[in-house]
């Protein structure tokens, strides 16, 4: 990345040509009047999201068929940058023809993906990601109006950043989906923490229930735990790497072998493990009573080796140092 | 004056001949063709290292001397003062701030630097760096005019504690001019070193270091039709700071590194031309700027930040309700007009513009700001064309926006 970062590039260069095209000629820009909706036999929904003070605001118009819940027509108006205009346009297009429940499934990631020229190349620079999140949130708002329910009931969760109205769920999802590692990245993607900054960490402008630093820490921990769990899931000893094998051996030793040795005042430690022609050689060193016990090189040894063979694999050999 | 730049630009798959209009002269300027010609011989003819003891080196000296004379004359520096070649104002500003730290703050009871909330990032970030080293830095807020006045500075300075005051001569975003003579005098009276970043002042307003008591002054050549990569650090006679770049004995040991002779010579001529054209700047450039500004203000729900009388004659920072800054820059760019944004959104970070925050400009306007900056190469025809493009873009973007206009 270093070489690619040095010149810094134009913001425009980081946009896909689809963003450019939608910005220049938005197809779904405009509004739907009561009369137009009535003529279609549809119910008009007008939803606002964001605010000009935050730099982004969108109004979404839906003409919804009340019998089928199908969105017959969608239009938008937006105060925002090129990304906001382009993602609003794609979002309105994606809503059209779907039922309200289906439309609710559209995420900002879907919107962003629809704007890509190349499926492997992100359509917008990271600091503009929040503009696509806005297009996603307004669908929730429109749905809540249509269904006559509270927007919060659709989110079923709490708002972390009031300025940018970003929910706990959105933040957690965004961290997971994009594998975010810093609070700055969360701000880039969601705009949470970009304004009054109260929600970044305690001690800000106002006291908050959730803070981005804590959420990030928690989700990162979850991700790491999942990685470890996935790692330990590997059941087949012969397919494990040496570290996994070591962990498995230690687990068997701790659960089955060490308690018995400890009863006699002894113990052992694993000093090394080597792979030798398909045999896993485990180098152990006796401690305490075991180190002077005459049977440690005969009976105890075959007991330990037998246990590891039974629990893990026949291809295990113990070598005493 | 220079002819209009024309360029073949691929647009929407078709080749359209588009006249590009450059209204971002606070970012950088076109190199004056006369400056370019003056630099030409020092690339492949007189390319010697001026420190060499042969003719290749020494033949460059008279030209460097002329450049130096022009630079000294340009800001009315005395012969006992230093005007040190740097790569840019950023380098000069780093040299001053870090130099004061090494020379004074580390060796005395003075442990404070005073600057403003609206300085260029090279000053702000250098100060932040020193804060990490334990220096106390105060970032002064601007007044309702958007500038620092003597009253604000008086409140903050402490002759026993303040090592340096660093305040820009003119602001890059707003073009607002700071009362450097008054501020410098106040510092002088209190025995405090005073630095001014004059990057946005040279060539736009009169800069005279005999008139305004400054100890350090910095600028970049590319802001006044000189080349990029050339700048200057003025140090008043008797003021001592260590170099930022250590090495050879160039610039009297005060800035090591082989001097970019072409850049230095080009900067000298650019300075002379900037001073010669100052009258043109405050009359004709101002007239065109005012024409553009009036046209923008004639559009409903627009405003311009800062009073005209206290702004550099080339700058407009305008806010257009209902039109997001970056979207407007995009649209203008598509139509051949280069401007820059004052909005939070278009910069690499989402941080609100510090100038806007300091000026208490409300957030809504902070997202609608764009900056237009002219130069002596800007023509009336370009301004007329820009006015027409801006009107159309504002109309289009307002039709997308839901603001009730």
XYZ file of C-alpha atoms in Angstrom:
726
model
C 0.000 0.000 0.000
C 2.873 2.375 0.642
C 3.603 3.238 -2.965
C -0.095 3.625 -3.700
C -0.501 6.012 -0.785
C 2.280 8.442 -1.581
C 0.725 10.685 -4.183
C -2.621 10.669 -2.474
C -4.798 10.504 -5.530
C -7.824 12.493 -6.419
C -10.995 11.721 -4.563
C -12.720 11.499 -7.929
C -10.360 8.740 -9.077
C -11.603 6.528 -6.277
C -15.195 6.634 -7.491
C -16.483 4.056 -9.940
C -17.807 5.273 -13.260
C -21.254 4.174 -12.092
C -21.082 6.639 -9.207
C -20.021 9.311 -11.670
C -22.855 8.477 -14.049
C -25.515 8.384 -11.320
C -24.246 11.642 -9.859
C -24.336 13.352 -13.224
C -27.668 11.913 -14.308
C -29.663 10.569 -11.389
C -32.606 8.610 -12.824
C -34.801 8.386 -9.747
C -34.352 11.933 -8.543
C -37.579 13.824 -7.985
C -40.735 13.454 -5.978
C -44.076 11.716 -6.056
C -47.189 13.782 -5.370
C -50.338 12.621 -3.594
C -52.194 12.824 -6.923
C -49.632 10.651 -8.706
C -49.804 8.057 -5.959
C -53.592 8.119 -6.001
C -53.628 7.627 -9.774
C -51.602 4.442 -9.254
C -53.961 3.342 -6.516
C -51.001 3.521 -4.183
C -50.250 4.923 -0.773
C -47.668 7.698 -0.678
C -44.871 7.389 1.846
C -42.470 10.279 2.404
C -39.499 9.577 4.684
C -36.768 11.997 5.759
C -33.430 10.971 7.125
C -30.360 12.904 8.212
C -30.074 16.661 8.425
C -28.308 19.333 6.454
C -26.328 20.295 9.546
C -24.779 16.840 9.382
C -23.878 17.355 5.744
C -26.252 14.711 4.421
C -30.000 14.567 4.261
C -32.309 12.449 2.145
C -36.038 12.335 1.458
C -37.430 9.108 0.036
C -40.796 8.895 -1.744
C -42.537 5.547 -2.183
C -45.825 4.770 -3.941
C -46.828 1.477 -2.286
C -49.652 -0.801 -3.430
C -51.585 -1.343 -0.165
C -52.848 -4.791 -1.253
C -49.525 -6.355 -2.186
C -47.155 -4.121 -0.170
C -45.257 -3.676 -3.430
C -43.317 -0.465 -4.055
C -44.633 0.660 -7.434
C -42.463 3.742 -7.702
C -39.584 5.280 -5.755
C -38.069 8.754 -5.956
C -35.607 10.705 -3.840
C -34.300 14.158 -3.071
C -30.985 14.607 -1.346
C -28.709 17.210 0.095
C -25.342 15.570 -0.088
C -22.166 14.849 -1.962
C -21.816 12.813 -5.130
C -21.806 9.524 -3.248
C -25.014 10.412 -1.426
C -26.739 11.298 -4.691
C -25.476 8.189 -6.505
C -26.336 5.785 -3.665
C -29.752 7.357 -3.194
C -30.391 6.839 -6.882
C -29.364 3.168 -6.837
C -31.283 2.594 -3.620
C -34.465 4.037 -5.161
C -33.966 1.812 -8.190
C -33.461 -1.255 -5.978
C -36.646 -0.487 -4.005
C -38.755 -0.319 -7.117
C -40.823 -3.464 -7.662
C -39.967 -4.993 -4.284
C -42.316 -5.472 -1.366
C -41.681 -3.243 1.614
C -40.307 -6.191 3.585
C -37.928 -7.046 0.761
C -36.820 -3.450 0.437
C -35.989 -3.444 4.124
C -33.400 -6.114 3.410
C -31.390 -3.781 1.173
C -28.217 -2.750 3.018
C -25.701 -0.042 2.356
C -23.319 -2.772 1.259
C -25.826 -3.848 -1.441
C -26.070 -0.247 -2.560
C -22.307 0.147 -2.661
C -21.896 -3.152 -4.523
C -24.455 -2.109 -7.100
C -22.291 0.931 -7.786
C -19.151 -1.081 -8.497
C -17.708 -1.314 -11.985
C -15.535 -4.236 -11.020
C -16.995 -6.564 -8.416
C -13.683 -6.655 -6.580
C -13.124 -2.934 -6.465
C -15.007 -0.806 -3.946
C -17.007 1.900 -5.691
C -16.349 4.719 -3.242
C -13.453 5.833 -1.040
C -13.724 4.714 2.611
C -14.340 8.183 4.009
C -17.448 8.410 1.808
C -18.907 5.100 2.966
C -21.255 6.788 5.411
C -23.071 8.352 2.474
C -24.248 4.914 1.391
C -25.293 4.041 4.951
C -27.698 6.956 4.816
C -29.490 5.538 1.787
C -29.971 2.329 3.755
C -31.291 3.973 6.896
C -33.965 5.934 5.057
C -35.541 2.660 3.889
C -36.047 1.720 7.534
C -37.660 5.073 8.108
C -40.015 4.653 5.149
C -40.915 1.130 6.271
C -41.679 2.314 9.792
C -44.024 4.953 8.388
C -45.709 2.449 6.092
C -46.193 -0.067 8.859
C -47.132 2.578 11.382
C -44.439 1.376 13.780
C -41.607 3.059 15.532
C -38.352 3.068 13.568
C -36.673 1.749 16.695
C -38.868 -1.346 16.584
C -37.424 -2.200 13.176
C -33.930 -1.685 14.406
C -34.709 -3.498 17.639
C -31.700 -1.845 19.138
C -30.149 1.303 20.467
C -28.731 4.333 18.802
C -25.043 4.841 19.582
C -24.424 8.069 17.663
C -27.355 10.467 17.775
C -25.793 13.039 15.432
C -25.519 10.567 12.607
C -28.250 8.243 14.010
C -26.147 5.138 13.874
C -27.390 2.101 15.772
C -25.466 -0.379 17.849
C -26.417 -3.147 15.416
C -25.204 -1.175 12.412
C -21.896 -0.447 14.095
C -21.388 -4.064 15.128
C -22.307 -5.297 11.651
C -20.058 -2.782 9.930
C -17.119 -3.756 12.158
C -17.671 -7.417 11.356
C -18.410 -7.138 7.645
C -15.486 -4.847 6.947
C -13.146 -6.233 9.610
C -12.600 -2.771 11.070
C -9.834 -2.298 13.585
C -9.934 1.364 14.597
C -12.522 3.868 15.774
C -11.493 6.130 12.870
C -12.546 3.408 10.444
C -15.934 3.083 12.156
C -16.352 6.832 11.735
C -15.410 6.594 8.058
C -17.915 3.852 7.396
C -20.846 4.966 9.517
C -20.196 8.623 10.355
C -20.691 7.654 14.009
C -18.435 9.879 16.066
C -17.848 12.372 13.273
C -19.786 15.240 14.801
C -20.077 15.971 18.496
C -17.712 13.048 19.180
C -19.499 12.235 22.462
C -19.976 8.621 21.465
C -16.291 7.938 20.786
C -15.119 7.598 24.363
C -16.241 8.664 27.845
C -15.506 12.236 28.859
C -16.918 13.960 25.785
C -19.576 16.548 25.239
C -22.343 14.434 26.761
C -22.640 11.146 28.582
C -23.603 8.186 26.398
C -24.820 4.684 27.039
C -22.461 3.178 24.471
C -19.023 4.263 23.352
C -17.337 3.328 20.093
C -14.091 2.348 21.842
C -15.987 -0.179 23.986
C -18.059 -1.535 21.111
C -14.950 -1.961 18.995
C -13.132 -3.724 21.820
C -16.076 -6.016 22.429
C -16.627 -6.937 18.784
C -12.906 -7.400 18.138
C -12.795 -9.729 21.154
C -15.758 -11.670 19.778
C -14.087 -11.926 16.390
C -10.862 -13.124 18.000
C -12.700 -15.640 20.185
C -14.499 -16.974 17.139
C -11.196 -17.327 15.341
C -9.780 -19.310 18.263
C -12.917 -21.425 18.506
C -12.755 -22.141 14.790
C -9.109 -22.980 15.177
C -9.782 -25.431 17.994
C -12.650 -27.002 16.099
C -10.220 -29.013 14.009
C -10.801 -32.579 15.222
C -8.432 -34.585 13.046
C -5.015 -34.664 14.736
C -3.158 -35.486 11.518
C -4.535 -32.360 9.809
C -3.559 -30.026 12.652
C -0.593 -27.704 12.429
C 2.096 -28.002 15.084
C 0.596 -25.321 17.318
C -2.843 -26.882 17.191
C -1.231 -30.239 17.963
C 0.591 -28.728 20.913
C -2.655 -27.294 22.246
C -4.396 -30.651 21.795
C -1.577 -32.490 23.557
C -1.577 -30.000 26.418
C -5.330 -30.372 26.726
C -5.109 -34.187 27.047
C -2.191 -33.905 29.456
C -3.982 -31.379 31.640
C -7.276 -33.209 31.643
C -6.113 -36.798 32.049
C -2.431 -37.205 32.782
C -1.234 -34.413 35.045
C -3.884 -34.918 37.753
C -2.613 -38.494 38.285
C 1.049 -37.475 38.323
C 0.322 -34.651 40.748
C -1.264 -37.124 43.167
C 2.153 -38.818 43.423
C 3.970 -35.480 43.760
C 5.222 -35.438 40.182
C 4.557 -33.588 36.945
C 5.884 -33.131 33.425
C 6.420 -30.387 30.885
C 6.419 -30.487 27.100
C 9.712 -29.085 25.826
C 9.390 -29.634 22.103
C 7.378 -31.299 19.397
C 8.656 -32.487 16.057
C 7.145 -34.091 12.983
C 9.195 -37.068 11.859
C 7.979 -39.204 8.928
C 4.342 -38.852 9.904
C 5.091 -39.479 13.584
C 4.571 -36.639 16.047
C 7.433 -36.797 18.529
C 6.700 -35.163 21.859
C 9.736 -34.290 23.981
C 8.859 -34.274 27.647
C 10.721 -33.590 30.836
C 9.654 -35.047 34.196
C 9.333 -32.838 37.226
C 9.195 -33.511 40.984
C 8.753 -37.125 42.073
C 8.533 -38.375 38.488
C 12.086 -37.345 37.749
C 13.427 -39.916 40.240
C 10.696 -42.534 39.845
C 12.055 -45.818 38.391
C 8.852 -46.565 36.447
C 8.838 -43.184 34.759
C 10.721 -44.588 31.769
C 8.624 -47.731 31.547
C 5.104 -47.977 32.988
C 4.387 -44.272 33.341
C 5.748 -43.630 29.873
C 3.534 -46.217 28.209
C 0.577 -44.960 30.279
C 1.064 -41.405 28.994
C 1.779 -42.459 25.435
C -1.262 -44.780 25.508
C -3.506 -41.980 26.635
C -2.334 -39.595 23.927
C -2.676 -42.327 21.275
C -6.184 -43.146 22.426
C -7.310 -39.514 22.603
C -5.473 -38.039 19.623
C -3.638 -40.329 17.230
C -1.731 -43.586 16.975
C 1.152 -41.723 15.351
C 2.483 -40.250 18.552
C 5.814 -41.035 20.177
C 6.994 -39.746 23.557
C 10.681 -38.996 24.001
C 11.979 -38.329 27.483
C 14.694 -35.761 27.994
C -0.976 37.937 -19.982
C -1.077 34.260 -20.624
C -3.563 32.767 -23.032
C -6.446 30.657 -21.848
C -5.595 27.039 -21.201
C -7.403 24.726 -23.507
C -7.476 21.012 -23.258
C -9.088 18.045 -24.904
C -10.926 16.276 -22.118
C -12.654 12.939 -22.472
C -16.126 13.434 -21.067
C -18.830 10.808 -21.082
C -17.109 8.912 -23.824
C -16.993 11.833 -26.216
C -14.165 14.177 -26.894
C -15.332 17.642 -26.110
C -13.164 20.693 -26.398
C -13.463 22.293 -23.016
C -11.944 25.499 -21.764
C -10.788 24.913 -18.242
C -11.007 27.758 -15.782
C -8.652 27.698 -12.837
C -10.143 29.304 -9.733
C -8.060 27.537 -7.115
C -5.085 29.886 -6.907
C -4.870 29.640 -3.111
C -3.914 25.992 -3.617
C -1.283 26.683 -6.244
C -0.777 28.951 -9.222
C 0.341 28.721 -12.810
C 4.076 29.340 -13.167
C 4.487 32.673 -14.924
C 5.974 31.908 -18.378
C 8.650 34.538 -17.707
C 9.606 32.639 -14.549
C 9.740 29.396 -16.468
C 12.056 30.948 -19.069
C 14.295 32.350 -16.357
C 14.633 28.879 -14.829
C 15.273 27.070 -18.110
C 19.095 27.566 -18.386
C 19.719 26.075 -14.946
C 18.672 22.562 -15.819
C 20.940 21.532 -18.696
C 23.264 24.481 -19.326
C 24.309 26.029 -16.029
C 23.662 22.966 -13.954
C 26.675 23.225 -11.650
C 26.510 22.811 -7.931
C 26.881 26.358 -6.562
C 29.135 25.012 -3.804
C 31.668 23.576 -6.261
C 35.039 25.224 -6.741
C 34.920 25.292 -10.520
C 33.266 27.429 -13.128
C 30.262 25.175 -13.472
C 29.460 25.989 -9.869
C 30.525 29.589 -9.663
C 28.859 30.706 -12.916
C 25.489 30.240 -11.198
C 26.356 32.630 -8.365
C 25.536 35.944 -10.087
C 22.068 34.635 -10.984
C 21.486 33.440 -7.448
C 22.631 36.843 -6.218
C 20.033 38.542 -8.419
C 17.365 36.189 -7.078
C 18.437 36.918 -3.525
C 18.326 40.681 -4.168
C 14.821 40.316 -5.564
C 13.673 38.313 -2.554
C 15.161 40.823 -0.093
C 13.641 43.724 -1.992
C 10.291 41.927 -2.242
C 9.671 41.977 1.499
C 12.015 44.889 2.288
C 14.421 42.732 4.307
C 17.628 44.261 5.649
C 21.030 43.006 4.523
C 21.766 41.667 7.998
C 18.601 39.584 7.992
C 18.550 36.050 6.566
C 16.370 34.835 3.740
C 16.979 31.117 3.633
C 15.952 28.942 0.723
C 13.555 26.157 1.729
C 11.503 23.632 -0.206
C 8.207 25.236 0.809
C 6.447 27.214 3.532
C 5.774 23.954 5.351
C 9.513 23.417 5.729
C 10.009 27.007 6.873
C 7.231 26.737 9.430
C 8.622 23.457 10.766
C 12.080 25.031 11.016
C 10.776 27.965 13.035
C 8.518 26.062 15.424
C 10.902 23.182 16.092
C 13.881 25.556 16.094
C 12.321 27.698 18.819
C 11.717 24.527 20.794
C 15.372 23.455 20.565
C 16.872 26.899 21.041
C 14.592 28.492 23.617
C 12.023 26.189 25.155
C 14.553 23.500 26.062
C 16.974 26.036 27.504
C 14.798 28.483 29.399
C 11.741 28.996 31.550
C 9.695 29.859 28.477
C 7.567 26.837 27.646
C 4.623 28.148 25.671
C 3.759 28.670 22.040
C 0.731 30.653 20.966
C -0.844 30.086 17.594
C -4.382 30.133 16.183
C -7.106 27.609 15.496
C -7.118 28.566 11.824
C -3.453 28.037 10.917
C -2.341 25.815 8.073
C -1.942 22.138 9.119
C 1.867 22.435 8.946
C 1.769 24.889 11.858
C -0.986 23.104 13.794
C 0.606 19.678 13.431
C 4.087 20.929 14.309
C 2.600 22.449 17.463
C 0.728 19.236 18.285
C 4.010 17.389 17.919
C 5.663 19.737 20.407
C 2.731 19.292 22.785
C 3.641 15.605 22.906
C 7.112 16.712 24.015
C 5.614 18.727 26.864
C 5.279 22.184 25.326
C 2.169 24.143 26.230
C 0.417 25.405 23.115
C -2.542 27.784 23.016
C -4.689 27.834 19.895
C -6.373 31.214 19.770
C -9.956 31.535 18.578
C -10.715 34.161 15.938
C -13.102 37.027 16.549
C -16.434 37.573 14.820
C -14.573 39.055 11.846
C -12.696 35.793 11.513
C -9.323 37.232 12.501
C -7.061 37.461 15.529
C -6.954 40.968 16.959
C -4.617 42.588 19.456
C -7.122 42.190 22.279
C -7.283 38.405 21.933
C -3.510 38.071 21.751
C -3.004 40.389 24.743
C -5.121 38.057 26.853
C -2.924 35.078 26.105
C 0.669 36.274 26.027
C 2.885 36.005 29.061
C 6.326 37.613 28.683
C 7.788 35.127 31.159
C 6.311 32.020 29.574
C 5.590 32.639 25.899
C 8.486 31.627 23.662
C 6.831 32.130 20.272
C 3.685 33.517 18.713
C 2.872 32.130 15.258
C 0.023 33.772 13.346
C -0.595 33.637 9.607
C -0.621 36.853 7.587
C -3.651 35.843 5.540
C -5.892 32.806 5.851
C -5.897 30.278 3.025
C -9.594 29.410 3.306
C -11.207 32.770 3.847
C -8.539 35.138 2.528
C -8.983 37.151 5.725
C -5.984 39.338 6.516
C -4.625 39.404 10.060
C -3.278 42.658 11.554
C 0.333 41.469 11.561
C 1.841 44.898 12.245
C -0.173 45.297 15.446
C 0.303 41.700 16.569
C 4.030 41.799 15.839
C 4.402 45.086 17.707
C 2.668 43.629 20.740
C 5.057 40.672 20.747
C 8.081 42.918 20.235
C 7.035 45.076 23.201
C 6.825 41.968 25.348
C 10.074 40.411 24.198
C 8.328 37.488 22.489
C 9.446 36.064 19.142
C 6.859 36.486 16.406
C 6.450 34.285 13.335
C 4.046 34.778 10.459
C 3.186 32.325 7.710
C 2.890 34.675 4.736
C 2.165 31.966 2.141
C -1.192 33.528 1.269
C -0.011 37.129 1.551
C 2.901 37.472 -0.889
C 1.684 38.828 -4.201
C -1.752 39.613 -2.826
C -1.038 42.327 -0.300
C 1.968 44.408 0.703
C 4.420 42.503 2.877
C 7.109 44.654 4.485
C 9.224 43.332 7.347
C 10.498 46.836 8.207
C 6.949 48.032 8.649
C 5.631 44.947 10.474
C 7.993 43.758 13.207
C 8.231 40.038 12.511
C 11.099 37.797 13.572
C 10.310 34.941 11.224
C 8.350 34.961 7.980
C 7.765 32.051 5.625
C 6.354 31.591 2.146
C 6.153 29.251 -0.850
C 6.983 30.367 -4.392
C 4.209 28.364 -6.023
C 1.552 30.530 -4.409
C 2.709 33.534 -6.437
C 3.424 32.067 -9.881
C 6.801 30.616 -8.975
C 7.752 26.934 -9.089
C 6.655 24.288 -6.594
C 9.400 23.019 -4.319
C 10.839 26.445 -3.597
C 10.159 28.518 -0.518
C 11.814 30.937 1.826
C 12.376 31.497 5.515
C 13.083 35.056 6.636
C 14.908 35.401 9.967
C 15.467 38.820 11.468
C 19.033 39.810 12.255
C 20.120 38.584 15.663
C 17.522 35.838 16.076
C 19.085 32.420 16.386
C 17.543 28.997 15.759
C 19.216 25.737 14.742
C 18.650 24.309 11.268
C 15.957 21.723 10.627
C 18.127 20.041 7.995
C 21.700 19.389 9.089
C 24.423 18.718 6.570
C 26.580 20.897 4.380
C 27.301 24.573 4.630
C 24.638 25.735 2.188
C 22.676 28.848 3.142
C 25.367 29.821 5.633
C 24.927 26.510 7.456
C 21.324 27.377 8.239
C 19.703 24.971 5.796
C 21.733 22.077 4.450
C 21.073 20.434 1.105
C 22.091 21.469 -2.388
C 20.035 24.478 -3.367
C 17.570 23.944 -6.190
C 19.184 26.666 -8.268
C 16.448 26.790 -10.897
C 13.775 26.956 -8.204
C 15.646 29.625 -6.292
C 16.199 31.769 -9.363
C 12.585 31.267 -10.455
C 11.332 32.248 -7.020
C 13.372 35.447 -7.156
C 11.803 36.549 -10.409
C 8.347 35.429 -9.264
C 8.765 37.654 -6.204
C 9.773 40.648 -8.311
C 6.805 40.123 -10.629
C 4.451 39.644 -7.672
C 5.524 42.972 -6.207
C 5.315 44.708 -9.590
C 1.815 43.343 -10.098
C 0.540 44.222 -6.652
C -1.304 47.250 -8.002
C -2.937 45.091 -10.644
C -3.863 42.596 -7.937
C -5.604 45.129 -5.715
C -7.396 46.811 -8.614
C -8.072 44.442 -11.515
C -7.984 41.071 -9.720
C -10.127 42.599 -6.999
C -12.565 43.940 -9.606
C -12.956 40.486 -11.165
C -13.229 38.879 -7.742
C -15.928 41.364 -6.767
C -17.760 40.739 -10.015
C -17.791 37.002 -9.334
C -18.711 37.561 -5.691
C -21.590 39.880 -6.587
C -22.879 37.359 -9.103
C -22.836 34.599 -6.479
C -24.528 36.841 -3.926
C -27.232 37.627 -6.475
C -28.242 33.960 -6.274
C -30.807 33.484 -3.518
C -29.643 32.156 -0.152
C -25.924 32.515 -0.596
C -23.382 34.195 1.597
C -19.693 35.023 1.566
C -17.546 34.578 4.646
C -15.626 37.621 5.874
C -15.827 41.298 5.023
C -14.434 42.237 1.618
C -12.261 45.057 2.953
C -10.214 42.728 5.126
C -9.818 39.929 2.615
C -7.031 39.252 0.108
C -8.227 40.630 -3.228
C -8.431 37.218 -4.912
C -10.407 35.042 -2.493
C -14.079 34.162 -2.011
C -15.325 31.610 0.480
C -18.971 31.216 -0.250
C -21.767 29.161 1.156
C -24.724 28.191 -0.992
C -27.722 26.921 0.923
C -29.005 23.509 -0.056
C -25.943 22.665 -2.116
C -23.402 20.355 -0.545
C -19.864 21.611 -1.125
C -18.312 18.516 -2.612
C -21.236 17.919 -4.956
C -20.788 21.458 -6.254
C -17.024 21.014 -6.716
C -17.758 17.839 -8.671
C -20.283 19.570 -10.869
C -18.064 22.583 -11.461
C -15.141 20.315 -12.291
C -17.266 18.476 -14.841
C -17.978 21.826 -16.411
C -14.378 22.925 -16.465
C -14.294 25.153 -13.402
C -11.682 24.287 -10.761
C -12.594 25.363 -7.244
C -11.973 23.907 -3.839
C -14.217 23.037 -0.995
C -14.395 24.520 2.441
C -16.757 21.772 3.464
C -16.029 19.009 5.893
C -17.153 16.324 3.531
C -14.694 16.529 0.667
C -11.499 16.562 2.622
C -9.872 13.262 3.438
C -11.206 13.504 6.957
C -14.710 14.100 8.214
C -13.438 16.702 10.618
C -15.281 19.976 10.278
C -13.226 22.765 8.747
C -11.327 24.433 11.637
C -11.756 27.888 10.117
C -15.518 27.435 10.113
C -15.547 26.050 13.627
C -13.395 28.903 14.909
C -15.595 31.453 13.158
C -18.706 29.891 14.683
C -20.186 29.397 11.260
C -23.064 27.015 11.757
C -22.705 23.428 10.650
C -25.175 23.701 7.828
C -22.979 26.288 6.154
C -19.888 24.273 6.981
C -21.085 21.658 4.490
C -21.915 24.104 1.772
C -18.698 26.097 1.580
C -16.652 26.413 -1.589
C -13.595 28.534 -2.163
C -12.899 30.398 -5.381
C -9.505 32.052 -5.708
C -8.308 34.131 -8.638
C -4.891 35.234 -9.848
C -3.499 37.891 -12.159
C -3.869 35.319 -14.960
C -7.622 35.086 -14.501
C -9.466 36.816 -17.351
C -12.810 38.567 -17.466
C -14.013 36.032 -20.018
C -13.198 33.240 -17.588
C -15.074 34.953 -14.796
C -18.129 35.433 -17.034
C -17.994 31.770 -18.011
C -17.514 30.695 -14.370
C -20.530 32.740 -13.315
C -22.672 31.001 -15.880
C -21.401 27.526 -14.884
C -21.889 28.209 -11.163
C -25.465 29.413 -11.762
C -26.326 26.265 -13.727
C -24.694 23.912 -11.222
C -26.420 25.529 -8.269
C -29.734 25.274 -10.067
C -29.201 21.598 -10.896
C -28.042 20.618 -7.407
C -30.838 22.564 -5.768
C -33.306 20.619 -7.908
C -31.884 17.406 -6.406
C -31.801 18.820 -2.899
C -34.920 18.802 -0.741
C -34.124 22.133 0.857
C -37.106 24.382 0.604
C -35.787 27.053 -1.677
